[in-house]
Amino acid sequence: TLANPRVVLKDGKGTLHMDVTTDIAAGQAPVTTPGVPLAALTASADALDGTVLDWTGITAALTEEGSTIFAYQGRPMYPAGTALDPVAISGDVSVPTLTVSQVSELGAENEVTVSGKG
């Protein structure tokens, strides 16, 4: 079972992580491994437009760890680097904001508070 997908992207490169539950041997309890790096991702850098994220056509390739998940009798059915179907990510994004209590007439006697949200 593949569950709880998590994508980490930076500068158009990243990884798709998934929690993986496998039933390795009949009669034994399934084993869950959290956060397995399943696929290497490549995306365009222009996906964020204001507060909306819309990435389509993210290329994905099976990682070494991912290839061991799809194995039969210890042998990977798909080698690392095998192309996977493209990934699409969309959703709303909160844009961080900072609030500064005072920005003018600052001196040693003034107290300034900075708070953030998002």
PDB file of N, CA and C in Angstrom, residues 4-52:
ATOM      1  N   ASN A   4      -0.111   8.573   2.042  1.00  0.00           N
ATOM      2  CA  ASN A   4       0.424   9.839   2.557  1.00  0.00           C
ATOM      3  C   ASN A   4       1.528  10.426   1.675  1.00  0.00           C
ATOM      4  N   PRO A   5       1.202  10.747   0.417  1.00  0.00           N
ATOM      5  CA  PRO A   5       2.234  11.330  -0.452  1.00  0.00           C
ATOM      6  C   PRO A   5       2.692  12.686   0.072  1.00  0.00           C
ATOM      7  N   ARG A   6       3.985  12.932  -0.071  1.00  0.00           N
ATOM      8  CA  ARG A   6       4.573  14.214   0.329  1.00  0.00           C
ATOM      9  C   ARG A   6       5.598  14.586  -0.727  1.00  0.00           C
ATOM     10  N   VAL A   7       5.481  15.789  -1.259  1.00  0.00           N
ATOM     11  CA  VAL A   7       6.383  16.254  -2.305  1.00  0.00           C
ATOM     12  C   VAL A   7       7.282  17.344  -1.737  1.00  0.00           C
ATOM     13  N   VAL A   8       8.573  17.211  -2.001  1.00  0.00           N
ATOM     14  CA  VAL A   8       9.544  18.233  -1.631  1.00  0.00           C
ATOM     15  C   VAL A   8      10.195  18.701  -2.927  1.00  0.00           C
ATOM     16  N   LEU A   9      10.031  19.998  -3.242  1.00  0.00           N
ATOM     17  CA  LEU A   9      10.609  20.569  -4.457  1.00  0.00           C
ATOM     18  C   LEU A   9      11.418  21.813  -4.116  1.00  0.00           C
ATOM     19  N   LYS A  10      12.559  21.952  -4.770  1.00  0.00           N
ATOM     20  CA  LYS A  10      13.370  23.161  -4.631  1.00  0.00           C
ATOM     21  C   LYS A  10      14.054  23.399  -5.969  1.00  0.00           C
ATOM     22  N   ASP A  11      13.857  24.594  -6.499  1.00  0.00           N
ATOM     23  CA  ASP A  11      14.472  24.965  -7.777  1.00  0.00           C
ATOM     24  C   ASP A  11      14.144  23.967  -8.882  1.00  0.00           C
ATOM     25  N   GLY A  12      12.915  23.472  -8.898  1.00  0.00           N
ATOM     26  CA  GLY A  12      12.461  22.590  -9.964  1.00  0.00           C
ATOM     27  C   GLY A  12      12.851  21.129  -9.823  1.00  0.00           C
ATOM     28  N   LYS A  13      13.590  20.774  -8.791  1.00  0.00           N
ATOM     29  CA  LYS A  13      13.988  19.377  -8.557  1.00  0.00           C
ATOM     30  C   LYS A  13      13.424  18.930  -7.225  1.00  0.00           C
ATOM     31  N   GLY A  14      13.086  17.651  -7.114  1.00  0.00           N
ATOM     32  CA  GLY A  14      12.550  17.201  -5.841  1.00  0.00           C
ATOM     33  C   GLY A  14      12.307  15.716  -5.781  1.00  0.00           C
ATOM     34  N   THR A  15      11.528  15.329  -4.772  1.00  0.00           N
ATOM     35  CA  THR A  15      11.272  13.921  -4.492  1.00  0.00           C
ATOM     36  C   THR A  15       9.834  13.736  -4.041  1.00  0.00           C
ATOM     37  N   LEU A  16       9.233  12.648  -4.489  1.00  0.00           N
ATOM     38  CA  LEU A  16       7.927  12.209  -4.005  1.00  0.00           C
ATOM     39  C   LEU A  16       8.183  11.150  -2.945  1.00  0.00           C
ATOM     40  N   HIS A  17       7.763  11.427  -1.706  1.00  0.00           N
ATOM     41  CA  HIS A  17       7.910  10.492  -0.592  1.00  0.00           C
ATOM     42  C   HIS A  17       6.547   9.863  -0.311  1.00  0.00           C
ATOM     43  N   MET A  18       6.524   8.583   0.029  1.00  0.00           N
ATOM     44  CA  MET A  18       5.278   7.893   0.368  1.00  0.00           C
ATOM     45  C   MET A  18       5.529   6.947   1.539  1.00  0.00           C
ATOM     46  N   ASP A  19       4.483   6.734   2.347  1.00  0.00           N
ATOM     47  CA  ASP A  19       4.529   5.669   3.348  1.00  0.00           C
ATOM     48  C   ASP A  19       4.200   4.377   2.617  1.00  0.00           C
ATOM     49  N   VAL A  20       5.022   3.355   2.811  1.00  0.00           N
ATOM     50  CA  VAL A  20       4.870   2.100   2.078  1.00  0.00           C
ATOM     51  C   VAL A  20       4.602   0.964   3.058  1.00  0.00           C
ATOM     52  N   THR A  21       3.513   0.230   2.821  1.00  0.00           N
ATOM     53  CA  THR A  21       3.204  -0.956   3.613  1.00  0.00           C
ATOM     54  C   THR A  21       3.328  -2.165   2.707  1.00  0.00           C
ATOM     55  N   THR A  22       4.177  -3.110   3.106  1.00  0.00           N
ATOM     56  CA  THR A  22       4.397  -4.312   2.300  1.00  0.00           C
ATOM     57  C   THR A  22       4.074  -5.554   3.107  1.00  0.00           C
ATOM     58  N   ASP A  23       3.639  -6.577   2.404  1.00  0.00           N
ATOM     59  CA  ASP A  23       3.376  -7.892   2.985  1.00  0.00           C
ATOM     60  C   ASP A  23       4.409  -8.823   2.378  1.00  0.00           C
ATOM     61  N   ILE A  24       5.578  -8.870   3.003  1.00  0.00           N
ATOM     62  CA  ILE A  24       6.718  -9.572   2.427  1.00  0.00           C
ATOM     63  C   ILE A  24       6.524 -11.079   2.401  1.00  0.00           C
ATOM     64  N   ALA A  25       6.013 -11.651   3.466  1.00  0.00           N
ATOM     65  CA  ALA A  25       5.841 -13.104   3.523  1.00  0.00           C
ATOM     66  C   ALA A  25       4.432 -13.432   4.010  1.00  0.00           C
ATOM     67  N   ALA A  26       3.828 -14.404   3.378  1.00  0.00           N
ATOM     68  CA  ALA A  26       2.482 -14.824   3.768  1.00  0.00           C
ATOM     69  C   ALA A  26       2.482 -15.255   5.229  1.00  0.00           C
ATOM     70  N   GLY A  27       1.473 -14.826   5.964  1.00  0.00           N
ATOM     71  CA  GLY A  27       1.353 -15.193   7.367  1.00  0.00           C
ATOM     72  C   GLY A  27       2.065 -14.251   8.315  1.00  0.00           C
ATOM     73  N   GLN A  28       2.868 -13.343   7.787  1.00  0.00           N
ATOM     74  CA  GLN A  28       3.557 -12.373   8.634  1.00  0.00           C
ATOM     75  C   GLN A  28       2.836 -11.031   8.564  1.00  0.00           C
ATOM     76  N   ALA A  29       2.960 -10.274   9.625  1.00  0.00           N
ATOM     77  CA  ALA A  29       2.318  -8.961   9.667  1.00  0.00           C
ATOM     78  C   ALA A  29       2.950  -8.029   8.632  1.00  0.00           C
ATOM     79  N   PRO A  30       2.134  -7.189   8.000  1.00  0.00           N
ATOM     80  CA  PRO A  30       2.686  -6.211   7.052  1.00  0.00           C
ATOM     81  C   PRO A  30       3.646  -5.254   7.758  1.00  0.00           C
ATOM     82  N   VAL A  31       4.591  -4.747   7.000  1.00  0.00           N
ATOM     83  CA  VAL A  31       5.589  -3.816   7.518  1.00  0.00           C
ATOM     84  C   VAL A  31       5.365  -2.459   6.854  1.00  0.00           C
ATOM     85  N   THR A  32       5.279  -1.396   7.672  1.00  0.00           N
ATOM     86  CA  THR A  32       5.109  -0.044   7.137  1.00  0.00           C
ATOM     87  C   THR A  32       6.402   0.741   7.308  1.00  0.00           C
ATOM     88  N   THR A  33       6.861   1.340   6.216  1.00  0.00           N
ATOM     89  CA  THR A  33       8.042   2.199   6.228  1.00  0.00           C
ATOM     90  C   THR A  33       7.591   3.601   5.833  1.00  0.00           C
ATOM     91  N   PRO A  34       7.702   4.561   6.747  1.00  0.00           N
ATOM     92  CA  PRO A  34       7.248   5.922   6.419  1.00  0.00           C
ATOM     93  C   PRO A  34       8.272   6.690   5.584  1.00  0.00           C
ATOM     94  N   GLY A  35       7.767   7.572   4.728  1.00  0.00           N
ATOM     95  CA  GLY A  35       8.616   8.524   4.022  1.00  0.00           C
ATOM     96  C   GLY A  35       9.606   7.955   3.037  1.00  0.00           C
ATOM     97  N   VAL A  36       9.251   6.886   2.333  1.00  0.00           N
ATOM     98  CA  VAL A  36      10.165   6.292   1.354  1.00  0.00           C
ATOM     99  C   VAL A  36      10.276   7.230   0.144  1.00  0.00           C
ATOM    100  N   PRO A  37      11.499   7.599  -0.268  1.00  0.00           N
ATOM    101  CA  PRO A  37      11.654   8.430  -1.465  1.00  0.00           C
ATOM    102  C   PRO A  37      11.374   7.594  -2.712  1.00  0.00           C
ATOM    103  N   LEU A  38      10.162   7.678  -3.216  1.00  0.00           N
ATOM    104  CA  LEU A  38       9.684   6.799  -4.283  1.00  0.00           C
ATOM    105  C   LEU A  38      10.102   7.262  -5.672  1.00  0.00           C
ATOM    106  N   ALA A  39      10.034   8.582  -5.920  1.00  0.00           N
ATOM    107  CA  ALA A  39      10.320   9.086  -7.264  1.00  0.00           C
ATOM    108  C   ALA A  39      11.083  10.400  -7.210  1.00  0.00           C
ATOM    109  N   ALA A  40      12.003  10.550  -8.157  1.00  0.00           N
ATOM    110  CA  ALA A  40      12.694  11.825  -8.357  1.00  0.00           C
ATOM    111  C   ALA A  40      11.831  12.661  -9.292  1.00  0.00           C
ATOM    112  N   LEU A  41      11.651  13.949  -8.971  1.00  0.00           N
ATOM    113  CA  LEU A  41      10.758  14.822  -9.730  1.00  0.00           C
ATOM    114  C   LEU A  41      11.523  15.984 -10.357  1.00  0.00           C
ATOM    115  N   THR A  42      11.038  16.409 -11.528  1.00  0.00           N
ATOM    116  CA  THR A  42      11.554  17.606 -12.182  1.00  0.00           C
ATOM    117  C   THR A  42      10.359  18.435 -12.627  1.00  0.00           C
ATOM    118  N   ALA A  43      10.344  19.723 -12.241  1.00  0.00           N
ATOM    119  CA  ALA A  43       9.204  20.593 -12.535  1.00  0.00           C
ATOM    120  C   ALA A  43       9.690  21.951 -13.018  1.00  0.00           C
ATOM    121  N   SER A  44       8.802  22.668 -13.702  1.00  0.00           N
ATOM    122  CA  SER A  44       9.131  24.037 -14.097  1.00  0.00           C
ATOM    123  C   SER A  44       9.090  24.921 -12.855  1.00  0.00           C
ATOM    124  N   ALA A  45       9.811  26.011 -12.888  1.00  0.00           N
ATOM    125  CA  ALA A  45       9.901  26.871 -11.708  1.00  0.00           C
ATOM    126  C   ALA A  45       8.769  27.882 -11.609  1.00  0.00           C
ATOM    127  N   ASP A  46       7.872  27.952 -12.604  1.00  0.00           N
ATOM    128  CA  ASP A  46       6.856  29.010 -12.616  1.00  0.00           C
ATOM    129  C   ASP A  46       5.462  28.513 -12.243  1.00  0.00           C
ATOM    130  N   ALA A  47       5.367  27.670 -11.247  1.00  0.00           N
ATOM    131  CA  ALA A  47       4.073  27.085 -10.892  1.00  0.00           C
ATOM    132  C   ALA A  47       3.260  27.926  -9.925  1.00  0.00           C
ATOM    133  N   LEU A  48       3.898  28.808  -9.187  1.00  0.00           N
ATOM    134  CA  LEU A  48       3.183  29.590  -8.178  1.00  0.00           C
ATOM    135  C   LEU A  48       2.780  30.934  -8.768  1.00  0.00           C
ATOM    136  N   ASP A  49       1.475  31.192  -8.768  1.00  0.00           N
ATOM    137  CA  ASP A  49       0.929  32.441  -9.288  1.00  0.00           C
ATOM    138  C   ASP A  49       0.076  33.061  -8.195  1.00  0.00           C
ATOM    139  N   GLY A  50       0.651  33.983  -7.423  1.00  0.00           N
ATOM    140  CA  GLY A  50      -0.089  34.586  -6.317  1.00  0.00           C
ATOM    141  C   GLY A  50      -0.314  33.581  -5.206  1.00  0.00           C
ATOM    142  N   THR A  51      -1.562  33.199  -4.994  1.00  0.00           N
ATOM    143  CA  THR A  51      -1.879  32.250  -3.926  1.00  0.00           C
ATOM    144  C   THR A  51      -2.354  30.918  -4.468  1.00  0.00           C
ATOM    145  N   VAL A  52      -2.105  30.651  -5.767  1.00  0.00           N
ATOM    146  CA  VAL A  52      -2.542  29.394  -6.381  1.00  0.00           C
ATOM    147  C   VAL A  52      -1.331  28.639  -6.906  1.00  0.00           C
TER     148      VAL A  52
END
